[in-house]
GROMACS .gro file of C-alpha atoms in nm:
model
  407
    1MET     CA    1   1.578  -4.572  -0.166
    2VAL     CA    2   1.515  -4.456  -0.478
    3ALA     CA    3   1.794  -4.237  -0.681
    4LEU     CA    4   1.658  -3.997  -0.906
    5ASN     CA    5   1.917  -3.810  -1.164
    6VAL     CA    6   1.803  -3.470  -1.197
    7ILE     CA    7   1.964  -3.216  -1.464
    8THR     CA    8   1.995  -2.897  -1.278
    9PRO     CA    9   2.047  -2.565  -1.501
   10ILE     CA   10   2.312  -2.355  -1.303
   11THR     CA   11   2.088  -2.054  -1.308
   12THR     CA   12   1.863  -1.866  -1.118
   13THR     CA   13   1.473  -1.777  -1.112
   14THR     CA   14   1.415  -1.465  -1.333
   15LYS     CA   15   1.155  -1.257  -1.085
   16SER     CA   16   0.910  -1.027  -1.199
   17PHE     CA   17   1.145  -0.710  -1.223
   18HIS     CA   18   1.405  -0.890  -1.403
   19ARG     CA   19   1.149  -1.021  -1.654
   20ARG     CA   20   1.029  -0.676  -1.708
   21TYR     CA   21   1.369  -0.533  -1.750
   22ARG     CA   22   1.435  -0.758  -2.048
   23TYR     CA   23   1.743  -0.949  -1.910
   24PRO     CA   24   1.885  -1.130  -2.234
   25LEU     CA   25   1.876  -1.514  -2.266
   26THR     CA   26   2.189  -1.668  -2.076
   27THR     CA   27   2.366  -1.975  -2.167
   28THR     CA   28   2.270  -2.239  -1.893
   29THR     CA   29   2.515  -2.501  -1.818
   30THR     CA   30   2.394  -2.802  -1.631
   31THR     CA   31   2.515  -3.050  -1.368
   32THR     CA   32   2.362  -3.388  -1.286
   33ASN     CA   33   2.263  -3.458  -0.926
   34THR     CA   34   2.152  -3.765  -0.792
   35LEU     CA   35   1.863  -3.700  -0.510
   36HIS     CA   36   1.782  -3.958  -0.283
   37TYR     CA   37   1.437  -4.020  -0.142
   38PRO     CA   38   1.333  -4.267   0.114
   39SER     CA   39   1.109  -4.541  -0.050
   40LEU     CA   40   0.745  -4.496   0.066
   41PRO     CA   41   0.435  -4.728  -0.040
   42HIS     CA   42   0.250  -4.621  -0.346
   43GLN     CA   43   0.522  -4.349  -0.424
   44SER     CA   44   0.567  -4.290  -0.785
   45THR     CA   45   0.869  -4.131  -0.946
   46ALA     CA   46   0.614  -3.838  -1.078
   47ALA     CA   47   0.541  -3.778  -0.742
   48ILE     CA   48   0.892  -3.740  -0.612
   49THR     CA   49   0.967  -3.510  -0.911
   50ASN     CA   50   0.660  -3.302  -0.839
   51ALA     CA   51   0.782  -3.289  -0.479
   52HIS     CA   52   1.148  -3.187  -0.560
   53LYS     CA   53   0.998  -2.925  -0.798
   54ALA     CA   54   0.772  -2.765  -0.554
   55PHE     CA   55   1.064  -2.715  -0.296
   56PRO     CA   56   1.161  -2.463  -0.193
   57PHE     CA   57   0.948  -2.168  -0.237
   58SER     CA   58   0.814  -1.870  -0.030
   59LEU     CA   59   0.528  -1.619  -0.034
   60ASN     CA   60   0.453  -1.275   0.113
   61PRO     CA   61   0.149  -1.045   0.111
   62ILE     CA   62   0.256  -0.816  -0.151
   63CYS     CA   63   0.465  -0.997  -0.421
   64ARG     CA   64   0.531  -1.367  -0.463
   65ILE     CA   65   0.921  -1.470  -0.502
   66HIS     CA   66   0.958  -1.750  -0.716
   67HIS     CA   67   1.234  -2.013  -0.604
   68LEU     CA   68   1.105  -2.317  -0.810
   69LEU     CA   69   1.328  -2.530  -1.057
   70PRO     CA   70   1.512  -2.265  -1.269
   71ARG     CA   71   1.369  -2.146  -1.576
   72ALA     CA   72   1.596  -1.995  -1.876
   73ALA     CA   73   1.619  -1.602  -1.826
   74SER     CA   74   1.394  -1.387  -2.000
   75SER     CA   75   1.506  -1.216  -2.323
   76SER     CA   76   1.578  -0.865  -2.435
   77ASN     CA   77   1.217  -0.773  -2.493
   78GLY     CA   78   1.087  -0.930  -2.188
   79GLU     CA   79   0.984  -1.271  -2.290
   80GLU     CA   80   1.054  -1.565  -2.050
   81ALA     CA   81   1.181  -1.869  -2.202
   82GLU     CA   82   1.034  -2.213  -2.191
   83PRO     CA   83   1.150  -2.407  -1.883
   84ALA     CA   84   1.501  -2.538  -1.900
   85SER     CA   85   1.445  -2.863  -1.719
   86PRO     CA   86   1.199  -3.129  -1.869
   87LEU     CA   87   1.092  -3.171  -1.480
   88SER     CA   88   0.978  -2.828  -1.445
   89THR     CA   89   0.640  -2.876  -1.641
   90PRO     CA   90   0.395  -2.603  -1.552
   91THR     CA   91   0.084  -2.705  -1.346
   92PRO     CA   92  -0.272  -2.582  -1.425
   93LYS     CA   93  -0.395  -2.301  -1.206
   94SER     CA   94  -0.678  -2.361  -0.954
   95LYS     CA   95  -1.023  -2.174  -0.999
   96ALA     CA   96  -0.915  -1.969  -0.683
   97THR     CA   97  -0.607  -1.866  -0.839
   98GLN     CA   98  -0.733  -1.774  -1.161
   99VAL     CA   99  -0.996  -1.566  -0.976
  100GLN     CA  100  -0.716  -1.412  -0.772
  101LEU     CA  101  -0.557  -1.319  -1.109
  102ALA     CA  102  -0.835  -1.163  -1.253
  103ILE     CA  103  -0.895  -0.973  -0.955
  104VAL     CA  104  -0.521  -0.823  -0.999
  105PHE     CA  105  -0.566  -0.775  -1.358
  106GLY     CA  106  -0.882  -0.570  -1.261
  107LEU     CA  107  -0.700  -0.360  -1.002
  108TRP     CA  108  -0.395  -0.302  -1.229
  109TYR     CA  109  -0.624  -0.165  -1.519
  110PHE     CA  110  -0.869   0.016  -1.274
  111GLN     CA  111  -0.587   0.165  -1.081
  112ASN     CA  112  -0.429   0.275  -1.415
  113ILE     CA  113  -0.722   0.457  -1.537
  114VAL     CA  114  -0.784   0.619  -1.213
  115PHE     CA  115  -0.424   0.779  -1.212
  116ASN     CA  116  -0.445   0.889  -1.576
  117ILE     CA  117  -0.770   1.059  -1.507
  118TYR     CA  118  -0.679   1.248  -1.171
  119ASN     CA  119  -0.301   1.315  -1.300
  120LYS     CA  120  -0.440   1.477  -1.607
  121LYS     CA  121  -0.697   1.694  -1.379
  122ALA     CA  122  -0.447   1.766  -1.136
  123LEU     CA  123  -0.211   1.896  -1.431
  124ASN     CA  124  -0.497   2.103  -1.579
  125LEU     CA  125  -0.535   2.280  -1.260
  126PHE     CA  126  -0.183   2.312  -1.165
  127PRO     CA  127   0.053   2.263  -1.492
  128PHE     CA  128   0.370   2.191  -1.315
  129PRO     CA  129   0.453   1.838  -1.428
  130TRP     CA  130   0.812   1.842  -1.243
  131LEU     CA  131   0.659   1.893  -0.888
  132LEU     CA  132   0.362   1.659  -0.952
  133ALA     CA  133   0.607   1.372  -1.067
  134SER     CA  134   0.802   1.442  -0.751
  135PHE     CA  135   0.537   1.424  -0.551
  136GLN     CA  136   0.409   1.098  -0.705
  137LEU     CA  137   0.752   0.949  -0.621
  138PHE     CA  138   0.731   1.072  -0.277
  139VAL     CA  139   0.419   0.893  -0.220
  140GLY     CA  140   0.560   0.580  -0.367
  141SER     CA  141   0.850   0.589  -0.128
  142ILE     CA  142   0.647   0.668   0.190
  143TRP     CA  143   0.433   0.354   0.071
  144MET     CA  144   0.718   0.131   0.056
  145VAL     CA  145   0.884   0.256   0.378
  146ALA     CA  146   0.552   0.179   0.548
  147LEU     CA  147   0.515  -0.188   0.371
  148TRP     CA  148   0.874  -0.228   0.526
  149SER     CA  149   0.818  -0.084   0.871
  150LEU     CA  150   0.506  -0.278   0.929
  151LYS     CA  151   0.681  -0.620   0.780
  152LEU     CA  152   0.414  -0.649   0.531
  153GLN     CA  153   0.715  -0.667   0.268
  154PRO     CA  154   1.046  -0.783   0.320
  155CYS     CA  155   1.321  -0.532   0.339
  156PRO     CA  156   1.585  -0.620   0.107
  157LYS     CA  157   1.960  -0.603   0.256
  158ILE     CA  158   2.106  -0.271   0.169
  159THR     CA  159   2.489  -0.242   0.060
  160LYS     CA  160   2.687  -0.008  -0.121
  161PRO     CA  161   2.721  -0.227  -0.436
  162PHE     CA  162   2.342  -0.242  -0.428
  163ILE     CA  163   2.276   0.122  -0.419
  164VAL     CA  164   2.550   0.174  -0.691
  165ALA     CA  165   2.396  -0.057  -0.925
  166LEU     CA  166   2.045   0.101  -0.886
  167LEU     CA  167   2.214   0.436  -0.961
  168GLY     CA  168   2.173   0.391  -1.348
  169PRO     CA  169   1.835   0.232  -1.373
  170ALA     CA  170   1.695   0.491  -1.141
  171LEU     CA  171   1.841   0.775  -1.350
  172PHE     CA  172   1.675   0.665  -1.679
  173HIS     CA  173   1.347   0.549  -1.473
  174THR     CA  174   1.357   0.959  -1.364
  175VAL     CA  175   1.388   1.051  -1.716
  176GLY     CA  176   1.114   0.852  -1.837
  177HIS     CA  177   0.878   0.941  -1.556
  178ILE     CA  178   0.921   1.311  -1.586
  179SER     CA  179   0.883   1.305  -1.962
  180ALA     CA  180   0.576   1.140  -1.936
  181CYS     CA  181   0.427   1.380  -1.705
  182VAL     CA  182   0.541   1.654  -1.928
  183SER     CA  183   0.381   1.487  -2.219
  184PHE     CA  184   0.052   1.441  -2.018
  185SER     CA  185   0.070   1.832  -1.914
  186LYS     CA  186   0.076   1.936  -2.307
  187VAL     CA  187  -0.144   1.713  -2.506
  188ALA     CA  188  -0.446   1.445  -2.459
  189VAL     CA  189  -0.386   1.166  -2.241
  190SER     CA  190  -0.485   0.925  -2.513
  191PHE     CA  191  -0.183   1.083  -2.761
  192THR     CA  192   0.055   1.006  -2.519
  193HIS     CA  193  -0.026   0.661  -2.475
  194VAL     CA  194  -0.022   0.616  -2.852
  195ILE     CA  195   0.300   0.777  -2.864
  196LYS     CA  196   0.440   0.579  -2.581
  197SER     CA  197   0.299   0.226  -2.736
  198SER     CA  198   0.610   0.304  -2.976
  199GLU     CA  199   0.864   0.175  -2.692
  200PRO     CA  200   0.928  -0.158  -2.877
  201VAL     CA  201   1.091   0.041  -3.140
  202PHE     CA  202   1.343   0.194  -2.931
  203SER     CA  203   1.422  -0.126  -2.760
  204VAL     CA  204   1.509  -0.320  -3.089
  205VAL     CA  205   1.704  -0.007  -3.234
  206PHE     CA  206   1.900   0.049  -2.898
  207SER     CA  207   1.976  -0.329  -2.833
  208SER     CA  208   2.067  -0.402  -3.189
  209PHE     CA  209   2.328  -0.129  -3.156
  210LEU     CA  210   2.435  -0.312  -2.840
  211GLY     CA  211   2.512  -0.616  -3.029
  212ASP     CA  212   2.154  -0.806  -2.984
  213THR     CA  213   2.012  -0.954  -3.316
  214TYR     CA  214   1.637  -1.006  -3.417
  215PRO     CA  215   1.476  -1.196  -3.685
  216LEU     CA  216   1.311  -1.031  -3.980
  217LYS     CA  217   0.964  -1.069  -3.841
  218VAL     CA  218   1.048  -0.870  -3.523
  219TRP     CA  219   1.159  -0.601  -3.751
  220LEU     CA  220   0.836  -0.622  -3.985
  221SER     CA  221   0.654  -0.613  -3.655
  222ILE     CA  222   0.752  -0.242  -3.586
  223LEU     CA  223   0.653  -0.119  -3.900
  224PRO     CA  224   0.301  -0.088  -3.808
  225ILE     CA  225   0.375   0.089  -3.480
  226VAL     CA  226   0.590   0.355  -3.663
  227MET     CA  227   0.312   0.412  -3.920
  228GLY     CA  228   0.049   0.405  -3.672
  229CYS     CA  229   0.209   0.673  -3.436
  230GLY     CA  230   0.301   0.888  -3.731
  231LEU     CA  231  -0.055   0.857  -3.850
  232ALA     CA  232  -0.189   0.964  -3.534
  233ALA     CA  233   0.045   1.225  -3.441
  234VAL     CA  234  -0.023   1.427  -3.791
  235THR     CA  235  -0.424   1.405  -3.733
  236GLU     CA  236  -0.393   1.493  -3.339
  237VAL     CA  237  -0.619   1.763  -3.258
  238SER     CA  238  -0.425   1.844  -2.943
  239PHE     CA  239  -0.099   1.816  -3.104
  240ASN     CA  240   0.184   1.993  -2.925
  241PRO     CA  241   0.580   1.950  -3.023
  242GLN     CA  242   0.671   1.941  -2.629
  243GLY     CA  243   0.395   1.688  -2.582
  244LEU     CA  244   0.516   1.475  -2.871
  245TRP     CA  245   0.909   1.510  -2.757
  246GLY     CA  246   0.802   1.424  -2.395
  247ALA     CA  247   0.643   1.070  -2.486
  248LEU     CA  248   0.915   0.986  -2.710
  249ILE     CA  249   1.199   1.087  -2.451
  250SER     CA  250   1.003   0.878  -2.209
  251ASN     CA  251   1.015   0.574  -2.418
  252VAL     CA  252   1.390   0.636  -2.442
  253GLY     CA  253   1.437   0.670  -2.068
  254PHE     CA  254   1.250   0.363  -1.991
  255VAL     CA  255   1.428   0.161  -2.278
  256LEU     CA  256   1.744   0.273  -2.136
  257ARG     CA  257   1.667   0.189  -1.816
  258ASN     CA  258   1.564  -0.148  -1.916
  259ILE     CA  259   1.901  -0.218  -2.098
  260TYR     CA  260   2.085  -0.081  -1.807
  261SER     CA  261   1.908  -0.308  -1.561
  262LYS     CA  262   2.008  -0.625  -1.734
  263ARG     CA  263   2.386  -0.516  -1.711
  264SER     CA  264   2.395  -0.372  -1.354
  265LEU     CA  265   2.136  -0.574  -1.159
  266GLN     CA  266   2.254  -0.944  -1.262
  267SER     CA  267   2.415  -0.993  -0.891
  268PHE     CA  268   2.088  -0.899  -0.691
  269LYS     CA  269   1.808  -1.149  -0.840
  270GLU     CA  270   1.754  -1.245  -0.470
  271VAL     CA  271   1.583  -0.906  -0.430
  272ASN     CA  272   1.203  -0.926  -0.571
  273GLY     CA  273   1.084  -0.698  -0.830
  274LEU     CA  274   0.854  -0.470  -0.590
  275ASN     CA  275   1.133  -0.416  -0.350
  276LEU     CA  276   1.364  -0.303  -0.643
  277TYR     CA  277   1.121  -0.089  -0.771
  278GLY     CA  278   1.040   0.078  -0.456
  279TRP     CA  279   1.422   0.176  -0.405
  280ILE     CA  280   1.428   0.291  -0.777
  281SER     CA  281   1.147   0.517  -0.679
  282ILE     CA  282   1.337   0.656  -0.363
  283ILE     CA  283   1.658   0.731  -0.571
  284SER     CA  284   1.434   0.906  -0.832
  285LEU     CA  285   1.298   1.133  -0.615
  286PHE     CA  286   1.634   1.220  -0.489
  287TYR     CA  287   1.726   1.274  -0.864
  288LEU     CA  288   1.412   1.468  -0.961
  289PHE     CA  289   1.323   1.695  -0.674
  290PRO     CA  290   1.619   1.906  -0.669
  291VAL     CA  291   1.604   1.965  -1.060
  292ALA     CA  292   1.225   2.041  -1.011
  293ILE     CA  293   1.302   2.323  -0.785
  294PHE     CA  294   1.562   2.462  -1.046
  295VAL     CA  295   1.321   2.420  -1.336
  296GLU     CA  296   0.980   2.561  -1.240
  297GLY     CA  297   1.027   2.619  -0.824
  298SER     CA  298   0.995   2.974  -0.871
  299GLN     CA  299   0.645   2.939  -1.008
  300TRP     CA  300   0.495   2.710  -0.758
  301VAL     CA  301   0.336   2.941  -0.511
  302GLN     CA  302   0.150   3.146  -0.809
  303GLY     CA  303   0.056   2.845  -0.981
  304TYR     CA  304  -0.103   2.689  -0.644
  305HIS     CA  305  -0.311   3.031  -0.569
  306GLN     CA  306  -0.429   2.995  -0.961
  307ALA     CA  307  -0.504   2.623  -0.891
  308ILE     CA  308  -0.712   2.711  -0.566
  309ALA     CA  309  -0.890   2.976  -0.741
  310ALA     CA  310  -0.973   2.772  -1.034
  311SER     CA  311  -1.108   2.492  -0.827
  312ALA     CA  312  -1.393   2.730  -0.720
  313GLY     CA  313  -1.256   2.814  -0.357
  314LYS     CA  314  -1.241   2.427  -0.277
  315PRO     CA  315  -0.862   2.373  -0.209
  316TYR     CA  316  -0.965   2.010  -0.086
  317THR     CA  317  -1.079   1.918  -0.438
  318PHE     CA  318  -0.744   2.013  -0.569
  319TYR     CA  319  -0.566   1.831  -0.287
  320THR     CA  320  -0.774   1.525  -0.343
  321TRP     CA  321  -0.699   1.512  -0.699
  322VAL     CA  322  -0.311   1.543  -0.656
  323LEU     CA  323  -0.307   1.268  -0.362
  324ILE     CA  324  -0.485   1.012  -0.573
  325SER     CA  325  -0.260   1.083  -0.869
  326GLY     CA  326   0.020   0.996  -0.630
  327LEU     CA  327  -0.109   0.694  -0.467
  328PHE     CA  328  -0.277   0.540  -0.777
  329TYR     CA  329   0.076   0.605  -0.959
  330HIS     CA  330   0.242   0.348  -0.731
  331LEU     CA  331  -0.062   0.114  -0.669
  332TYR     CA  332  -0.100   0.044  -1.037
  333ASN     CA  333   0.278  -0.031  -1.052
  334GLN     CA  334   0.260  -0.258  -0.763
  335SER     CA  335  -0.057  -0.447  -0.912
  336SER     CA  336   0.123  -0.483  -1.243
  337TYR     CA  337   0.442  -0.652  -1.039
  338GLN     CA  338   0.156  -0.871  -0.855
  339ALA     CA  339   0.033  -0.971  -1.218
  340LEU     CA  340   0.373  -1.027  -1.376
  341ASP     CA  341   0.423  -1.258  -1.074
  342GLU     CA  342   0.163  -1.489  -1.170
  343ILE     CA  343   0.158  -1.507  -1.548
  344SER     CA  344   0.412  -1.549  -1.826
  345PRO     CA  345   0.578  -1.232  -1.958
  346LEU     CA  346   0.387  -1.276  -2.284
  347THR     CA  347   0.063  -1.301  -2.127
  348PHE     CA  348   0.158  -0.962  -1.939
  349SER     CA  349   0.279  -0.800  -2.252
  350VAL     CA  350  -0.078  -0.892  -2.434
  351GLY     CA  351  -0.238  -0.759  -2.108
  352ASN     CA  352  -0.046  -0.424  -2.106
  353THR     CA  353  -0.137  -0.375  -2.464
  354MET     CA  354  -0.515  -0.403  -2.371
  355LYS     CA  355  -0.465  -0.203  -2.089
  356ARG     CA  356  -0.324   0.099  -2.288
  357VAL     CA  357  -0.663   0.050  -2.492
  358VAL     CA  358  -0.858   0.078  -2.194
  359VAL     CA  359  -0.673   0.383  -2.080
  360ILE     CA  360  -0.716   0.552  -2.417
  361VAL     CA  361  -1.073   0.482  -2.452
  362SER     CA  362  -1.161   0.582  -2.091
  363THR     CA  363  -0.991   0.923  -2.101
  364VAL     CA  364  -1.146   0.998  -2.438
  365LEU     CA  365  -1.486   0.943  -2.283
  366VAL     CA  366  -1.406   1.129  -1.929
  367PHE     CA  367  -1.239   1.450  -2.110
  368ARG     CA  368  -1.438   1.425  -2.433
  369ASN     CA  369  -1.125   1.473  -2.638
  370PRO     CA  370  -1.222   1.512  -3.029
  371VAL     CA  371  -1.109   1.217  -3.208
  372ARG     CA  372  -1.072   1.222  -3.592
  373PRO     CA  373  -1.117   0.921  -3.799
  374LEU     CA  374  -0.776   0.901  -3.932
  375ASN     CA  375  -0.638   0.967  -3.585
  376ALA     CA  376  -0.846   0.676  -3.434
  377LEU     CA  377  -0.718   0.441  -3.736
  378GLY     CA  378  -0.337   0.557  -3.668
  379SER     CA  379  -0.404   0.486  -3.304
  380ALA     CA  380  -0.513   0.141  -3.352
  381ILE     CA  381  -0.269   0.062  -3.610
  382ALA     CA  382   0.010   0.131  -3.341
  383ILE     CA  383  -0.152  -0.063  -3.076
  384PHE     CA  384  -0.219  -0.389  -3.323
  385GLY     CA  385   0.172  -0.329  -3.395
  386THR     CA  386   0.258  -0.382  -3.027
  387PHE     CA  387   0.028  -0.700  -3.024
  388LEU     CA  388   0.241  -0.824  -3.327
  389TYR     CA  389   0.562  -0.744  -3.179
  390SER     CA  390   0.484  -0.949  -2.866
  391GLN     CA  391   0.384  -1.259  -3.075
  392ALA     CA  392   0.714  -1.198  -3.307
  393THR     CA  393   0.923  -1.193  -2.996
  394SER     CA  394   0.777  -1.477  -2.815
  395GLY     CA  395   0.800  -1.708  -3.130
  396SER     CA  396   1.175  -1.629  -3.176
  397LYS     CA  397   1.246  -1.699  -2.811
  398LYS     CA  398   1.075  -2.046  -2.846
  399LYS     CA  399   1.281  -2.103  -3.143
  400ALA     CA  400   1.602  -2.018  -2.968
  401ILE     CA  401   1.502  -2.220  -2.670
  402GLU     CA  402   1.456  -2.533  -2.886
  403GLU     CA  403   1.797  -2.481  -3.088
  404GLU     CA  404   1.957  -2.466  -2.729
  405LYS     CA  405   1.799  -2.770  -2.603
  406LYS     CA  406   1.922  -2.935  -2.947
  407ASN     CA  407   2.283  -2.820  -2.884
   0.00000   0.00000   0.00000
């Protein structure tokens, strides 16, 4: 028999949803367990360690659930800490895995571009963002119900505490989603995305009010975001106050969703990210649609006839655009969770920044939006600021982990 002492942190693995929603670094206590393995010929301690590290785990067709040795929980900005145990060293990805990851990233970018283009086309014909946003949540809800019914995605156990815990995050998700749709309906898609790149600013400010502390380099990294967004706003050709405020309120909604989630969903880490997102979409639909009827319901019939007339008497064109916007809204979110399951949150953050650049460039080319030189400069500065923010928060998190290990 071979006895192996393993230091096991008493934490659970942070899954994609919990990484994205930025749970703070938790204090990890450790216990020492003696694991006994039968002695086998040519069996090294490293082999035993790898065997222990690889058990248990499970896969499903949509979203991988990690149950390997625990890692430290993610920080308030979504950056995952280094492995808490010296035994949990990362293994290199095979070529097949790298190809699969490239495909997921490609789908994520492609689906996001398609959503933004057809969402804007539908809003140009039918400028009622409250109904369109509700329809997008409806399509996502139907999609998740189909996955659960066909057992392509394991359905989580639904309890009253689970639903109650989701009410807050779903409310803020609703605010973020509808505000973004309002912004898309008022200004160019590229401008909305530039303003939405300022989300880290709101995250740092709100989290600081709640007691979190950030090093100086993090505060410095958000300065170019503020300056870039300001320059882009004052030089934007399609500038509209409602479009600007919609994008800013969307940032506030998603940041508050992230902050509230880390408080209310700590007890439900066994539910994977895609399932949590699915249930948030369902609850958000119940939040949003009644308000949509109140805000603009009386104009929908007249707006529908105008949209059909504007589509040159081809209603299927309009129907197709609306359906594509709803379907690809859910698909790009699903692909983002799949990507986050396979990579570190820092890599995901950098990929998300590059995705925003690709979306901005694509929509400018498709809609031929006029871009002034100063506007392009401001957009570039803001996007570069989000990259600096990712690097700064990653560095501060690694330093915190090293200090915790020493203690």
